[in-house]
Amino acid sequence: MSAVLGRTGRPEVIAPVVCLGVGIHFFPLRRLFAVPLYDATGLALCAIAVATAIAAPLSGNAALWTLLPGVGAAITLYATGALLLRPSYLRGPARPTH
């Protein structure tokens, strides 16, 4: 996809399109791995891509095309990783004792 966007003269939209694609792939991963947090991760990444597509052209600042999805995706993905590595999450749900 990035090659197509580059060849068609729209290289600035590569970062938000990649961010959107990564966000969309988290929705089936949520079901596959039974990780409810992946819904929020996917939603955040998709929202970042849409926000970039709105804010970057309105601002006229070409750097926002890569800055917003780059920093936004990094924060989202590092936060997801940190939440998944919490000891309480790794132990799984509390099991009742009988």
PDB file of C-alpha atoms in Angstrom:
ATOM      1  CA  MET A   1       0.000   0.000   0.000  1.00  0.00           C
ATOM      2  CA  SER A   2       2.792   2.432   0.814  1.00  0.00           C
ATOM      3  CA  ALA A   3       4.325   1.867  -2.622  1.00  0.00           C
ATOM      4  CA  VAL A   4       0.998   2.692  -4.270  1.00  0.00           C
ATOM      5  CA  LEU A   5       0.586   5.842  -2.198  1.00  0.00           C
ATOM      6  CA  GLY A   6       4.151   6.900  -2.963  1.00  0.00           C
ATOM      7  CA  ARG A   7       3.760   6.331  -6.692  1.00  0.00           C
ATOM      8  CA  THR A   8       0.454   8.194  -6.845  1.00  0.00           C
ATOM      9  CA  GLY A   9       1.984  11.293  -5.323  1.00  0.00           C
ATOM     10  CA  ARG A  10       0.487  10.935  -1.832  1.00  0.00           C
ATOM     11  CA  PRO A  11       3.445   9.860   0.325  1.00  0.00           C
ATOM     12  CA  GLU A  12       2.256  12.036   3.213  1.00  0.00           C
ATOM     13  CA  VAL A  13      -0.697   9.723   3.880  1.00  0.00           C
ATOM     14  CA  ILE A  14       1.439   6.599   4.276  1.00  0.00           C
ATOM     15  CA  ALA A  15       1.832   6.936   8.075  1.00  0.00           C
ATOM     16  CA  PRO A  16      -1.886   7.416   8.846  1.00  0.00           C
ATOM     17  CA  VAL A  17      -2.872   4.597   6.466  1.00  0.00           C
ATOM     18  CA  VAL A  18      -0.400   2.252   8.163  1.00  0.00           C
ATOM     19  CA  CYS A  19      -1.700   3.355  11.577  1.00  0.00           C
ATOM     20  CA  LEU A  20      -5.257   2.617  10.432  1.00  0.00           C
ATOM     21  CA  GLY A  21      -4.264  -0.813   9.114  1.00  0.00           C
ATOM     22  CA  VAL A  22      -2.501  -1.717  12.349  1.00  0.00           C
ATOM     23  CA  GLY A  23      -5.514  -0.516  14.343  1.00  0.00           C
ATOM     24  CA  ILE A  24      -7.968  -2.577  12.300  1.00  0.00           C
ATOM     25  CA  HIS A  25      -5.938  -5.756  12.758  1.00  0.00           C
ATOM     26  CA  PHE A  26      -6.325  -5.547  16.555  1.00  0.00           C
ATOM     27  CA  PHE A  27     -10.064  -6.295  16.364  1.00  0.00           C
ATOM     28  CA  PRO A  28      -9.707  -9.909  15.127  1.00  0.00           C
ATOM     29  CA  LEU A  29      -6.690 -10.365  17.408  1.00  0.00           C
ATOM     30  CA  ARG A  30      -8.920  -9.535  20.373  1.00  0.00           C
ATOM     31  CA  ARG A  31     -11.108 -12.525  19.581  1.00  0.00           C
ATOM     32  CA  LEU A  32      -8.227 -14.786  18.610  1.00  0.00           C
ATOM     33  CA  PHE A  33      -6.260 -14.224  21.828  1.00  0.00           C
ATOM     34  CA  ALA A  34      -9.223 -13.266  24.099  1.00  0.00           C
ATOM     35  CA  VAL A  35      -7.627  -9.954  25.092  1.00  0.00           C
ATOM     36  CA  PRO A  36     -10.386  -7.345  25.591  1.00  0.00           C
ATOM     37  CA  LEU A  37      -7.778  -4.560  25.811  1.00  0.00           C
ATOM     38  CA  TYR A  38      -7.113  -5.008  22.081  1.00  0.00           C
ATOM     39  CA  ASP A  39     -10.482  -3.399  21.299  1.00  0.00           C
ATOM     40  CA  ALA A  40      -9.326  -0.171  22.972  1.00  0.00           C
ATOM     41  CA  THR A  41      -5.941  -0.410  21.260  1.00  0.00           C
ATOM     42  CA  GLY A  42      -7.515  -0.846  17.843  1.00  0.00           C
ATOM     43  CA  LEU A  43      -9.991   1.944  18.448  1.00  0.00           C
ATOM     44  CA  ALA A  44      -7.247   4.324  19.602  1.00  0.00           C
ATOM     45  CA  LEU A  45      -5.055   3.611  16.573  1.00  0.00           C
ATOM     46  CA  CYS A  46      -7.971   4.077  14.172  1.00  0.00           C
ATOM     47  CA  ALA A  47      -8.919   7.325  15.921  1.00  0.00           C
ATOM     48  CA  ILE A  48      -5.333   8.573  15.616  1.00  0.00           C
ATOM     49  CA  ALA A  49      -5.380   7.874  11.871  1.00  0.00           C
ATOM     50  CA  VAL A  50      -8.693   9.701  11.407  1.00  0.00           C
ATOM     51  CA  ALA A  51      -7.553  12.625  13.581  1.00  0.00           C
ATOM     52  CA  THR A  52      -4.394  12.899  11.496  1.00  0.00           C
ATOM     53  CA  ALA A  53      -6.399  12.921   8.260  1.00  0.00           C
ATOM     54  CA  ILE A  54      -8.457  15.812   9.648  1.00  0.00           C
ATOM     55  CA  ALA A  55      -5.837  17.836  11.552  1.00  0.00           C
ATOM     56  CA  ALA A  56      -2.860  17.668   9.193  1.00  0.00           C
ATOM     57  CA  PRO A  57      -4.551  19.234   6.145  1.00  0.00           C
ATOM     58  CA  LEU A  58      -6.297  21.855   8.287  1.00  0.00           C
ATOM     59  CA  SER A  59      -3.051  22.906   9.955  1.00  0.00           C
ATOM     60  CA  GLY A  60      -1.028  23.146   6.769  1.00  0.00           C
ATOM     61  CA  ASN A  61       1.913  21.660   8.668  1.00  0.00           C
ATOM     62  CA  ALA A  62       3.307  18.740   6.651  1.00  0.00           C
ATOM     63  CA  ALA A  63       5.138  17.339   9.685  1.00  0.00           C
ATOM     64  CA  LEU A  64       1.830  16.433  11.340  1.00  0.00           C
ATOM     65  CA  TRP A  65       1.254  13.705   8.734  1.00  0.00           C
ATOM     66  CA  THR A  66       4.010  11.640  10.375  1.00  0.00           C
ATOM     67  CA  LEU A  67       4.214  13.197  13.844  1.00  0.00           C
ATOM     68  CA  LEU A  68       0.643  12.477  14.942  1.00  0.00           C
ATOM     69  CA  PRO A  69       0.430   8.819  13.886  1.00  0.00           C
ATOM     70  CA  GLY A  70       4.020   8.127  14.917  1.00  0.00           C
ATOM     71  CA  VAL A  71       3.832   9.514  18.429  1.00  0.00           C
ATOM     72  CA  GLY A  72       0.192   8.539  18.914  1.00  0.00           C
ATOM     73  CA  ALA A  73       0.761   4.938  17.865  1.00  0.00           C
ATOM     74  CA  ALA A  74       3.922   4.680  19.971  1.00  0.00           C
ATOM     75  CA  ILE A  75       2.127   5.869  23.108  1.00  0.00           C
ATOM     76  CA  THR A  76      -0.852   3.598  22.430  1.00  0.00           C
ATOM     77  CA  LEU A  77       1.214   0.488  21.750  1.00  0.00           C
ATOM     78  CA  TYR A  78       3.627   1.020  24.666  1.00  0.00           C
ATOM     79  CA  ALA A  79       0.669   1.602  27.002  1.00  0.00           C
ATOM     80  CA  THR A  80      -0.989  -1.586  25.750  1.00  0.00           C
ATOM     81  CA  GLY A  81       2.220  -3.534  26.335  1.00  0.00           C
ATOM     82  CA  ALA A  82       2.652  -2.069  29.813  1.00  0.00           C
ATOM     83  CA  LEU A  83      -0.929  -2.912  30.769  1.00  0.00           C
ATOM     84  CA  LEU A  84      -0.587  -6.452  29.477  1.00  0.00           C
ATOM     85  CA  LEU A  85       2.613  -6.979  31.471  1.00  0.00           C
ATOM     86  CA  ARG A  86       1.070  -6.008  34.799  1.00  0.00           C
ATOM     87  CA  PRO A  87       1.291  -8.908  37.240  1.00  0.00           C
ATOM     88  CA  SER A  88      -2.479  -8.833  37.828  1.00  0.00           C
ATOM     89  CA  TYR A  89      -3.125  -9.260  34.110  1.00  0.00           C
ATOM     90  CA  LEU A  90      -0.572 -12.046  33.714  1.00  0.00           C
ATOM     91  CA  ARG A  91      -2.142 -14.052  36.548  1.00  0.00           C
ATOM     92  CA  GLY A  92      -5.516 -13.972  34.819  1.00  0.00           C
ATOM     93  CA  PRO A  93      -8.907 -13.571  36.472  1.00  0.00           C
ATOM     94  CA  ALA A  94      -9.261 -14.463  40.105  1.00  0.00           C
ATOM     95  CA  ARG A  95     -10.553 -17.992  40.572  1.00  0.00           C
ATOM     96  CA  PRO A  96     -13.018 -18.705  43.350  1.00  0.00           C
ATOM     97  CA  THR A  97     -11.819 -21.128  46.001  1.00  0.00           C
ATOM     98  CA  HIS A  98     -14.188 -23.812  47.245  1.00  0.00           C
TER      99      HIS A  98
END
